[in-house]
């Protein structure tokens, strides 16, 4: 592959207004809301920025639940074991230990913040099992509406304190770039704040700048980098792209989790697709091919409850073997009353598509669901850029390794947001984060990709870096992404202006380039990364592929 260059900032109007904060939190899912709530009483002024409404974070869409060793017969050690197995040898044991040991207390604190989980027959929290777990440790709410309930509780906490001068919320705001100061003696450019574009009324309209010594990215995943995904439309990889442009190191980008059971709506389906929660298989639903054959017992000892990458790859192979574009999820044996009570949301969404899963199997196929990689952090959420933090799906903490264990994502956002907020507060208290540098322009230039190019980028990424990849498919994708115009604002015949659709598409394109390069470097198969030309796991690859840009924007994958 020829050298690739990325712009170090987005083309955008100069900020029309400026404000200051002690910390900026970007995102309103479980990670962003938790970080903001923890910071509110620990630093003088925290600013929470969210891309749409406060209640629109990706957490809302989480169906299955949140994993933690809450049952008396379960242990953090058992949870750690299952997480390391799912991670394919690449999870950081120290990060996983933090997750599983601190997780139960964080979930109990979540209950204290008003989240109501489903109750079992004994009056305690109802716990179920999902793929890869060898114990019942998945707490859920509203049957299949866990994320929505957690989001509701945390948003209510934020709304209850919005009159507090210590916290400010800006909704409908897309963060464009992470501002950085002049490089220090070691070459690192410390955080100076963010630029953002606000859609709405009042003095915060248009492009502005928030100057702050600490920025916490909690912007979610990369779903819209792919043609079809379970992620909401706003998941355009904004945080990962902004961190990359600011000089942060990214890791594990090649490990993309494709959810095995996403409702198949035809070959032309695009955008956000409804997923059928793994909890359905946890309750006993079976996977059949289009001939009615149950194939998972031939693949893994846990059958339908094998780790997600195993199930997704098995489905793809079974689809190829039967010349089909989907398989079937059969939940009929669970009974109509149970399905309607336990999974009311899924039942309703299937009904909208004319499917009664109490009477017929559901057509499903894998689609992009979760990204195990992101901005590399330590155990306090610190990135390689001083003052820049990342939590939740945007971060690469080392918890997930090559493949996320089911329902560990909400727990990761909860646990590491708590740790990040306390680290920011401690550094503010010590004086090291009380004043940030003045922002300076970074070398490397600014770029803009036309919104019209987004579907092309998504198609190229999906075809080249989907569930099954090869050197040929990745090289083809890299070449196609290289041909996308990245200075559309200077091409007179290209219709593109600096606005939300173009900024999002630029982020999608930059992250697609980085992901494809990372996948090309890893010449083995492991977890969410499967190379048909290197189908076996190679012990020599028990190491991380990192991606970064140098001062002139050259993309480095190594």
Coordinates of C-alpha atoms in Angstrom, one line a residue:
X1 CA 0.0 0.0 0.0
X2 CA 1.2 3.5 -0.9
X3 CA 1.7 6.1 1.9
X4 CA -1.6 7.7 3.0
X5 CA -2.1 11.2 4.3
X6 CA -4.9 12.5 6.4
X7 CA -5.8 16.1 7.1
X8 CA -5.0 17.2 10.7
X9 CA -8.2 19.3 11.1
X10 CA -11.6 19.8 9.5
X11 CA -12.4 22.6 7.2
X12 CA -14.7 24.9 9.2
X13 CA -15.5 28.5 9.8
X14 CA -13.5 30.3 12.5
X15 CA -15.2 30.1 15.9
X16 CA -17.7 32.9 16.4
X17 CA -17.8 32.5 20.2
X18 CA -15.6 31.2 22.9
X19 CA -16.2 29.9 26.4
X20 CA -14.1 28.2 29.1
X21 CA -14.6 25.1 31.2
X22 CA -12.5 23.0 33.6
X23 CA -13.4 19.9 31.7
X24 CA -15.4 19.1 28.5
X25 CA -17.3 15.8 28.3
X26 CA -18.3 14.9 24.7
X27 CA -21.2 12.4 24.5
X28 CA -24.3 11.4 26.4
X29 CA -24.3 7.6 26.6
X30 CA -23.6 5.8 29.8
X31 CA -19.9 6.8 29.7
X32 CA -20.4 10.5 29.0
X33 CA -23.3 10.9 31.5
X34 CA -21.5 9.1 34.2
X35 CA -18.3 11.1 33.7
X36 CA -20.3 14.4 33.8
X37 CA -22.2 13.4 36.9
X38 CA -19.0 12.4 38.7
X39 CA -17.2 15.6 37.6
X40 CA -20.0 17.9 38.5
X41 CA -19.2 18.1 42.2
X42 CA -15.4 17.7 41.8
X43 CA -14.4 20.5 39.4
X44 CA -15.8 24.1 39.3
X45 CA -17.3 23.9 35.8
X46 CA -17.9 20.9 33.6
X47 CA -19.4 21.2 30.1
X48 CA -21.4 18.3 28.6
X49 CA -21.7 18.4 24.9
X50 CA -24.0 16.0 23.1
X51 CA -24.6 15.6 19.3
X52 CA -28.4 15.5 19.5
X53 CA -30.7 15.5 22.5
X54 CA -29.4 14.6 25.9
X55 CA -31.3 11.3 25.8
X56 CA -30.0 10.3 22.3
X57 CA -26.8 8.5 23.2
X58 CA -26.1 5.0 21.8
X59 CA -26.8 3.5 25.2
X60 CA -30.5 3.8 24.5
X61 CA -30.2 1.1 21.9
X62 CA -28.6 -1.5 24.2
X63 CA -31.0 -4.4 24.6
X64 CA -29.4 -7.3 26.4
X65 CA -28.0 -5.9 29.6
X66 CA -25.0 -5.1 31.8
X67 CA -22.7 -7.8 33.0
X68 CA -21.4 -8.0 36.5
X69 CA -20.7 -10.7 39.1
X70 CA -23.7 -9.9 41.3
X71 CA -24.9 -13.4 42.1
X72 CA -23.6 -15.0 45.3
X73 CA -22.4 -18.0 43.4
X74 CA -20.6 -15.8 40.8
X75 CA -17.2 -14.2 41.3
X76 CA -15.1 -11.4 39.6
X77 CA -12.5 -14.1 38.9
X78 CA -15.0 -16.1 36.9
X79 CA -16.1 -13.0 35.0
X80 CA -12.4 -12.2 34.3
X81 CA -11.8 -15.7 32.9
X82 CA -14.8 -15.4 30.5
X83 CA -13.7 -12.0 29.4
X84 CA -10.1 -13.1 28.7
X85 CA -11.3 -16.1 26.7
X86 CA -13.6 -14.0 24.6
X87 CA -10.7 -11.5 24.0
X88 CA -8.7 -14.0 22.1
X89 CA -5.4 -13.5 24.0
X90 CA -5.3 -9.7 23.5
X91 CA -7.2 -8.4 26.4
X92 CA -5.1 -6.5 29.0
X93 CA -5.6 -8.6 32.3
X94 CA -5.1 -5.5 34.4
X95 CA -7.8 -3.6 32.6
X96 CA -10.2 -6.6 32.8
X97 CA -9.4 -7.0 36.5
X98 CA -10.5 -3.3 37.0
X99 CA -13.7 -4.0 35.1
X100 CA -14.8 -7.1 37.0
X101 CA -13.7 -6.1 40.5
X102 CA -15.1 -2.5 40.4
X103 CA -18.1 -3.4 38.2
X104 CA -20.5 -4.7 40.9
X105 CA -20.2 -1.6 43.0
X106 CA -20.7 0.6 39.9
X107 CA -23.9 -1.2 39.0
X108 CA -25.2 -0.8 42.6
X109 CA -24.4 2.9 42.3
X110 CA -26.4 3.0 39.1
X111 CA -29.3 1.6 41.0
X112 CA -28.8 4.3 43.5
X113 CA -29.0 6.8 40.7
X114 CA -32.5 5.6 39.9
X115 CA -32.0 2.8 37.4
X116 CA -34.6 0.0 37.8
X117 CA -33.6 -3.5 36.8
X118 CA -35.9 -6.5 36.4
X119 CA -36.5 -8.5 39.5
X120 CA -36.5 -12.3 39.7
X121 CA -38.8 -14.7 41.6
X122 CA -36.7 -14.3 44.8
X123 CA -37.2 -10.6 44.8
X124 CA -33.5 -10.0 43.9
X125 CA -32.1 -8.6 40.6
X126 CA -33.0 -11.0 37.7
X127 CA -29.8 -12.3 36.1
X128 CA -29.5 -14.1 32.8
X129 CA -26.8 -15.5 30.5
X130 CA -25.4 -14.5 27.1
X131 CA -22.9 -15.9 24.7
X132 CA -19.4 -16.5 26.2
X133 CA -20.6 -16.2 29.8
X134 CA -20.5 -19.4 31.9
X135 CA -22.7 -17.9 34.7
X136 CA -25.9 -15.9 34.9
X137 CA -24.6 -12.4 35.4
X138 CA -26.5 -10.2 32.9
X139 CA -28.8 -7.7 34.7
X140 CA -31.5 -6.3 32.4
X141 CA -34.3 -3.8 32.5
X142 CA -37.7 -3.7 30.8
X143 CA -37.0 -7.2 29.4
X144 CA -35.0 -5.9 26.5
X145 CA -34.7 -2.2 27.2
X146 CA -31.7 -2.1 29.5
X147 CA -29.9 0.7 27.8
X148 CA -33.1 2.9 27.6
X149 CA -33.6 2.5 31.3
X150 CA -30.0 3.3 32.2
X151 CA -30.1 6.3 29.9
X152 CA -33.4 7.5 31.4
X153 CA -32.0 7.3 35.0
X154 CA -28.8 9.1 34.2
X155 CA -30.4 11.8 32.0
X156 CA -32.9 12.5 34.9
X157 CA -29.9 13.0 37.2
X158 CA -28.4 15.5 34.8
X159 CA -31.6 17.3 34.3
X160 CA -32.2 17.6 38.0
X161 CA -28.9 19.6 38.4
X162 CA -28.9 21.7 35.3
X163 CA -29.6 24.8 37.3
X164 CA -26.3 24.1 39.1
X165 CA -23.6 26.6 37.8
X166 CA -21.1 23.7 38.0
X167 CA -22.5 22.0 35.0
X168 CA -23.6 23.2 31.6
X169 CA -25.2 21.1 28.8
X170 CA -25.0 22.0 25.1
X171 CA -27.3 19.8 23.0
X172 CA -27.3 19.4 19.2
X173 CA -23.6 20.1 19.0
X174 CA -21.1 18.2 16.9
X175 CA -17.5 18.5 18.1
X176 CA -15.3 19.2 15.2
X177 CA -11.8 19.1 16.4
X178 CA -9.8 18.7 19.6
X179 CA -7.8 21.8 20.0
X180 CA -4.1 21.4 21.0
X181 CA -1.4 23.7 22.2
X182 CA 2.2 24.2 21.2
X183 CA 4.3 21.0 21.5
X184 CA 6.3 20.4 24.6
X185 CA 9.9 19.3 24.8
X186 CA 8.9 15.7 24.1
X187 CA 6.8 16.7 21.0
X188 CA 3.4 16.1 22.6
X189 CA 0.7 18.7 22.0
X190 CA -1.5 19.1 25.1
X191 CA -5.2 19.6 24.9
X192 CA -6.5 23.1 24.8
X193 CA -10.2 22.4 24.3
X194 CA -12.6 21.7 21.4
X195 CA -14.3 23.4 18.5
X196 CA -17.9 22.5 17.9
X197 CA -20.9 23.4 15.8
X198 CA -24.1 24.0 17.6
X199 CA -27.5 23.7 15.9
X200 CA -30.2 25.6 17.9
X201 CA -31.1 28.9 19.4
X202 CA -29.1 31.3 21.5
X203 CA -25.6 32.6 21.8
X204 CA -24.1 29.1 21.3
X205 CA -25.2 28.9 17.6
X206 CA -22.8 28.0 14.9
X207 CA -19.1 27.2 15.3
X208 CA -17.6 28.0 18.6
X209 CA -14.7 27.0 20.8
X210 CA -14.6 25.7 24.4
X211 CA -11.2 26.2 25.9
X212 CA -10.4 23.6 28.6
X213 CA -7.4 21.7 30.0
X214 CA -9.3 18.4 29.9
X215 CA -11.4 16.8 27.2
X216 CA -13.2 13.5 27.8
X217 CA -14.3 11.8 24.6
X218 CA -17.4 9.5 25.1
X219 CA -18.6 9.6 21.5
X220 CA -19.5 6.0 20.9
X221 CA -18.5 3.7 18.0
X222 CA -17.9 3.6 14.2
X223 CA -21.2 2.0 13.0
X224 CA -21.8 4.3 10.1
X225 CA -18.3 3.5 8.6
X226 CA -20.1 0.4 7.4
X227 CA -23.0 -0.1 5.0
X228 CA -25.3 -1.7 7.6
X229 CA -25.1 -1.5 11.4
X230 CA -27.1 -1.7 14.5
X231 CA -25.6 1.7 15.6
X232 CA -27.7 4.8 15.3
X233 CA -27.2 7.3 12.5
X234 CA -25.1 9.6 14.7
X235 CA -22.3 6.9 15.1
X236 CA -20.0 8.5 12.6
X237 CA -16.7 7.9 14.4
X238 CA -16.4 11.6 15.3
X239 CA -14.4 11.1 18.5
X240 CA -11.9 8.6 17.0
X241 CA -11.3 10.8 14.0
X242 CA -10.9 13.9 16.2
X243 CA -8.4 12.1 18.5
X244 CA -6.4 10.8 15.5
X245 CA -6.2 14.3 14.0
X246 CA -5.0 15.6 17.4
X247 CA -2.2 13.2 17.5
X248 CA -3.6 10.4 19.7
X249 CA -2.6 6.8 19.2
X250 CA -5.4 4.4 18.2
X251 CA -5.3 0.6 18.8
X252 CA -7.2 -2.6 17.9
X253 CA -9.1 -0.9 15.0
X254 CA -9.2 -4.1 13.0
X255 CA -11.4 -5.8 15.7
X256 CA -14.9 -5.1 14.6
X257 CA -17.7 -7.1 16.2
X258 CA -20.4 -8.1 13.7
X259 CA -23.6 -9.0 15.7
X260 CA -24.6 -12.4 14.5
X261 CA -28.4 -11.9 14.7
X262 CA -29.5 -8.7 13.0
X263 CA -32.9 -8.7 11.4
X264 CA -32.4 -9.4 7.7
X265 CA -34.4 -6.9 5.7
X266 CA -33.2 -7.7 2.2
X267 CA -30.0 -7.2 0.2
X268 CA -30.7 -3.5 -0.2
X269 CA -31.1 -2.7 3.5
X270 CA -28.9 0.2 4.7
X271 CA -28.3 2.3 7.8
X272 CA -29.4 1.2 11.3
X273 CA -30.9 -2.3 11.4
X274 CA -32.8 -3.9 14.3
X275 CA -30.8 -6.4 16.2
X276 CA -32.2 -9.5 17.9
X277 CA -30.5 -9.5 21.3
X278 CA -28.1 -12.2 22.2
X279 CA -30.2 -12.6 25.3
X280 CA -32.7 -14.4 23.1
X281 CA -30.2 -17.1 22.4
X282 CA -29.3 -16.9 26.1
X283 CA -32.9 -17.9 26.9
X284 CA -32.7 -20.9 24.5
X285 CA -33.4 -19.8 20.9
X286 CA -31.7 -21.8 18.2
X287 CA -29.9 -20.9 15.0
X288 CA -31.0 -22.9 11.9
X289 CA -29.9 -22.6 8.3
X290 CA -32.5 -22.1 5.5
X291 CA -32.9 -25.9 5.3
X292 CA -33.8 -26.0 9.0
X293 CA -30.5 -27.6 10.1
X294 CA -29.1 -26.5 13.5
X295 CA -25.4 -25.9 12.8
X296 CA -23.9 -24.3 15.9
X297 CA -23.4 -27.6 17.9
X298 CA -21.0 -28.6 15.1
X299 CA -19.0 -25.4 15.5
X300 CA -18.5 -24.8 19.3
X301 CA -19.1 -26.5 22.6
X302 CA -21.4 -23.6 23.7
X303 CA -23.4 -23.9 20.4
X304 CA -25.6 -20.8 20.1
X305 CA -23.9 -19.3 23.2
X306 CA -20.4 -19.3 21.7
X307 CA -18.6 -15.9 21.5
X308 CA -20.1 -13.5 19.0
X309 CA -17.2 -13.7 16.5
X310 CA -17.5 -17.5 16.4
X311 CA -21.3 -17.3 15.8
X312 CA -21.0 -14.6 13.2
X313 CA -18.3 -16.4 11.2
X314 CA -20.3 -19.7 11.4
X315 CA -23.3 -17.9 10.1
X316 CA -21.4 -16.4 7.2
X317 CA -20.0 -19.9 6.3
X318 CA -23.4 -21.5 6.6
X319 CA -24.9 -18.9 4.3
X320 CA -22.2 -19.6 1.8
X321 CA -22.8 -23.4 2.1
X322 CA -26.5 -23.0 1.5
X323 CA -26.2 -20.2 -1.1
X324 CA -28.4 -18.1 1.2
X325 CA -28.2 -14.5 2.3
X326 CA -29.5 -15.2 5.8
X327 CA -30.1 -17.9 8.4
X328 CA -33.0 -18.3 10.8
X329 CA -33.4 -17.7 14.6
X330 CA -36.0 -20.0 16.0
X331 CA -37.4 -18.9 19.3
X332 CA -40.8 -20.6 19.1
X333 CA -40.1 -23.2 21.7
X334 CA -39.8 -20.4 24.3
X335 CA -43.5 -19.8 24.1
X336 CA -45.5 -16.8 23.0
X337 CA -46.2 -15.5 26.5
X338 CA -42.6 -15.6 27.5
X339 CA -41.4 -13.9 24.3
X340 CA -43.9 -11.1 24.7
X341 CA -43.1 -10.6 28.3
X342 CA -39.3 -11.0 28.2
X343 CA -38.7 -9.2 24.9
X344 CA -41.5 -6.7 24.4
X345 CA -39.4 -4.3 22.3
X346 CA -38.1 -7.0 19.9
X347 CA -41.6 -8.4 19.6
X348 CA -43.0 -5.0 18.6
X349 CA -40.2 -4.2 16.1
X350 CA -40.7 -7.6 14.5
X351 CA -44.4 -7.0 14.3
X352 CA -43.7 -3.7 12.5
X353 CA -42.0 -5.8 9.8
X354 CA -44.8 -8.3 9.6
X355 CA -43.0 -11.0 11.5
X356 CA -44.6 -13.0 14.4
X357 CA -41.7 -14.8 16.0
X358 CA -44.0 -16.7 18.2
X359 CA -45.2 -18.6 15.1
X360 CA -42.2 -18.4 12.7
X361 CA -38.4 -18.3 12.7
X362 CA -36.8 -14.8 12.2
X363 CA -34.5 -14.2 9.2
X364 CA -31.1 -12.9 10.5
X365 CA -27.6 -12.1 9.3
X366 CA -24.5 -10.5 10.8
X367 CA -24.1 -6.7 10.7
X368 CA -21.6 -4.3 12.3
X369 CA -22.4 -3.9 15.9
X370 CA -19.5 -3.0 18.2
X371 CA -15.9 -1.7 17.8
X372 CA -13.4 -3.3 20.2
X373 CA -10.7 -0.8 19.2
X374 CA -10.4 3.0 19.6
X375 CA -8.3 5.6 21.2
X376 CA -5.6 3.9 23.4
X377 CA -5.9 4.7 27.1
X378 CA -4.5 3.7 30.4
X379 CA -6.5 2.5 33.3
X380 CA -7.5 6.1 34.2
X381 CA -8.7 6.9 30.6
X382 CA -5.7 9.0 29.7
X383 CA -4.7 8.9 26.1
X384 CA -1.3 9.7 24.5
X385 CA -2.3 13.4 24.2
X386 CA -1.9 15.2 27.5
X387 CA -5.3 16.2 28.9
X388 CA -7.3 14.1 26.4
X389 CA -9.3 11.2 27.9
X390 CA -11.5 8.6 26.2
X391 CA -14.2 6.3 27.7
X392 CA -16.7 3.9 26.4
X393 CA -16.7 2.5 22.9
X394 CA -14.5 5.3 21.6
X395 CA -11.7 4.0 23.8
X396 CA -9.3 1.1 23.6
X397 CA -8.8 0.3 27.3
X398 CA -7.6 -3.3 26.6
X399 CA -10.7 -4.8 28.2
X400 CA -12.1 -6.3 25.0
X401 CA -9.0 -7.4 23.1
X402 CA -9.9 -9.1 19.9
X403 CA -13.6 -9.5 20.8
X404 CA -16.0 -8.0 23.3
X405 CA -17.7 -10.4 25.7
X406 CA -21.5 -9.8 25.6
X407 CA -22.8 -7.0 27.8
X408 CA -19.3 -5.9 29.0
X409 CA -19.7 -2.7 27.0
X410 CA -22.1 -0.9 29.3
X411 CA -20.0 -2.0 32.3
X412 CA -16.8 -0.7 30.7
X413 CA -18.4 2.7 30.0
X414 CA -19.6 2.8 33.6
X415 CA -16.4 1.7 35.3
X416 CA -13.9 3.7 33.3
X417 CA -16.0 6.9 33.2
X418 CA -15.9 6.8 37.0
X419 CA -12.1 6.3 37.0
X420 CA -11.6 9.0 34.4
X421 CA -13.7 11.6 36.2
X422 CA -11.8 11.0 39.4
X423 CA -8.5 11.3 37.7
X424 CA -9.5 14.6 36.1
X425 CA -10.7 15.8 39.5
X426 CA -7.5 14.7 41.2
X427 CA -5.3 16.4 38.6
X428 CA -7.4 19.6 38.8
X429 CA -7.1 19.5 42.6
X430 CA -3.3 19.2 42.3
X431 CA -3.1 22.1 40.0
X432 CA -1.8 20.2 36.9
X433 CA -5.2 20.7 35.0
X434 CA -6.3 24.1 36.3
X435 CA -5.3 26.0 33.2
X436 CA -4.8 24.8 29.7
X437 CA -2.5 26.0 27.0
X438 CA -3.6 28.5 24.3
X439 CA -4.6 26.6 21.1
X440 CA -2.3 26.8 18.2
X441 CA -2.8 25.6 14.6
X442 CA -1.5 22.1 13.9
X443 CA 0.6 21.3 10.8
X444 CA -0.9 18.9 8.3
X445 CA -3.6 21.0 6.7
X446 CA -7.4 20.8 6.8
X447 CA -9.7 18.5 4.8
X448 CA -13.3 18.0 3.8
X449 CA -15.1 15.0 2.1
X450 CA -18.3 15.6 0.3
X451 CA -21.4 14.1 1.9
X452 CA -22.3 12.4 -1.4
X453 CA -19.2 10.2 -0.9
X454 CA -20.5 8.6 2.3
X455 CA -22.4 5.6 0.7
X456 CA -19.3 4.9 -1.4
X457 CA -17.0 4.8 1.6
X458 CA -19.5 2.6 3.5
X459 CA -19.7 0.2 0.6
X460 CA -16.0 0.0 0.1
X461 CA -15.3 -0.6 3.8
X462 CA -18.0 -3.2 4.1
X463 CA -16.8 -5.1 1.1
X464 CA -13.1 -4.9 2.0
X465 CA -13.1 -5.1 5.8
X466 CA -16.3 -7.0 6.6
X467 CA -16.6 -10.2 8.6
X468 CA -14.2 -12.1 6.2
X469 CA -11.2 -10.2 4.9
X470 CA -8.1 -10.8 2.7
X471 CA -5.1 -9.0 1.5
X472 CA -6.8 -8.6 -1.8
X473 CA -10.0 -7.2 -0.4
X474 CA -8.2 -4.8 1.9
X475 CA -5.8 -3.6 -0.8
X476 CA -8.8 -3.0 -3.1
X477 CA -10.6 -1.0 -0.3
X478 CA -7.5 1.0 0.5
X479 CA -7.1 2.0 -3.2
X480 CA -10.7 3.0 -3.5
X481 CA -10.6 5.1 -0.3
X482 CA -7.4 6.8 -1.6
X483 CA -9.4 8.0 -4.6
X484 CA -12.0 9.8 -2.5
X485 CA -11.6 13.5 -2.7
X486 CA -10.5 14.9 0.6
X487 CA -10.3 18.5 -0.4
X488 CA -13.8 18.8 -1.7
X489 CA -14.0 22.5 -0.6
X490 CA -11.3 23.3 -3.2
X491 CA -12.8 21.2 -6.1
X492 CA -15.0 23.6 -8.0
X493 CA -17.2 20.9 -9.6
X494 CA -17.8 19.1 -6.3
X495 CA -20.9 20.1 -4.3
X496 CA -19.6 20.3 -0.7
X497 CA -19.7 22.9 2.0
X498 CA -18.3 22.9 5.6
X499 CA -21.4 21.6 7.3
X500 CA -22.5 18.6 9.4
X501 CA -23.0 16.1 6.6
X502 CA -19.6 16.8 5.2
X503 CA -17.8 16.8 8.6
X504 CA -19.4 13.5 9.5
X505 CA -18.4 12.0 6.1
X506 CA -14.8 13.2 6.6
X507 CA -14.7 11.4 9.9
X508 CA -16.1 8.3 8.4
X509 CA -13.6 8.3 5.6
X510 CA -10.6 9.0 7.9
X511 CA -11.5 6.1 10.3
X512 CA -12.2 3.8 7.3
X513 CA -8.7 4.4 6.1
X514 CA -7.2 3.8 9.5
X515 CA -9.3 0.6 10.0
X516 CA -8.4 -0.9 6.6
X517 CA -4.7 -0.2 7.2
X518 CA -4.8 -1.9 10.6
X519 CA -6.6 -4.9 9.2
X520 CA -4.0 -5.2 6.4
X521 CA -1.1 -5.2 8.9
X522 CA -2.5 -8.1 11.0
X523 CA -1.8 -11.2 9.0
X524 CA -3.7 -13.7 11.1
X525 CA -7.3 -14.4 12.3
X526 CA -8.4 -13.6 15.8
X527 CA -11.6 -12.4 17.4
X528 CA -13.4 -9.9 15.3
X529 CA -10.7 -9.9 12.6
X530 CA -10.8 -12.9 10.2
X531 CA -8.4 -13.1 7.2
X532 CA -9.4 -15.8 4.8
X533 CA -5.8 -15.8 3.5
X534 CA -4.5 -16.2 7.1
X535 CA -7.3 -18.3 8.8
X536 CA -5.3 -19.4 11.8
X537 CA -4.4 -17.6 15.0
X538 CA -0.7 -16.8 15.2
X539 CA 0.9 -16.5 18.6
X540 CA 3.4 -14.1 17.2
X541 CA 0.5 -11.6 16.8
X542 CA -0.4 -11.5 20.5
X543 CA 0.4 -7.7 20.3
X544 CA -1.5 -4.6 19.4
X545 CA -1.6 -2.9 16.0
X546 CA -1.5 0.9 16.5
X547 CA -2.4 3.7 14.2
X548 CA -1.4 7.3 14.4
X549 CA -0.5 10.3 12.1
X550 CA 2.7 12.2 12.1
X551 CA 3.0 16.0 11.8
X552 CA 2.4 16.1 8.1
X553 CA -0.6 13.8 8.4
X554 CA 1.1 10.6 7.2
X555 CA -0.9 7.6 8.4
X556 CA 1.2 5.1 10.3
X557 CA -0.1 1.6 11.1
X558 CA 2.4 -0.7 12.9

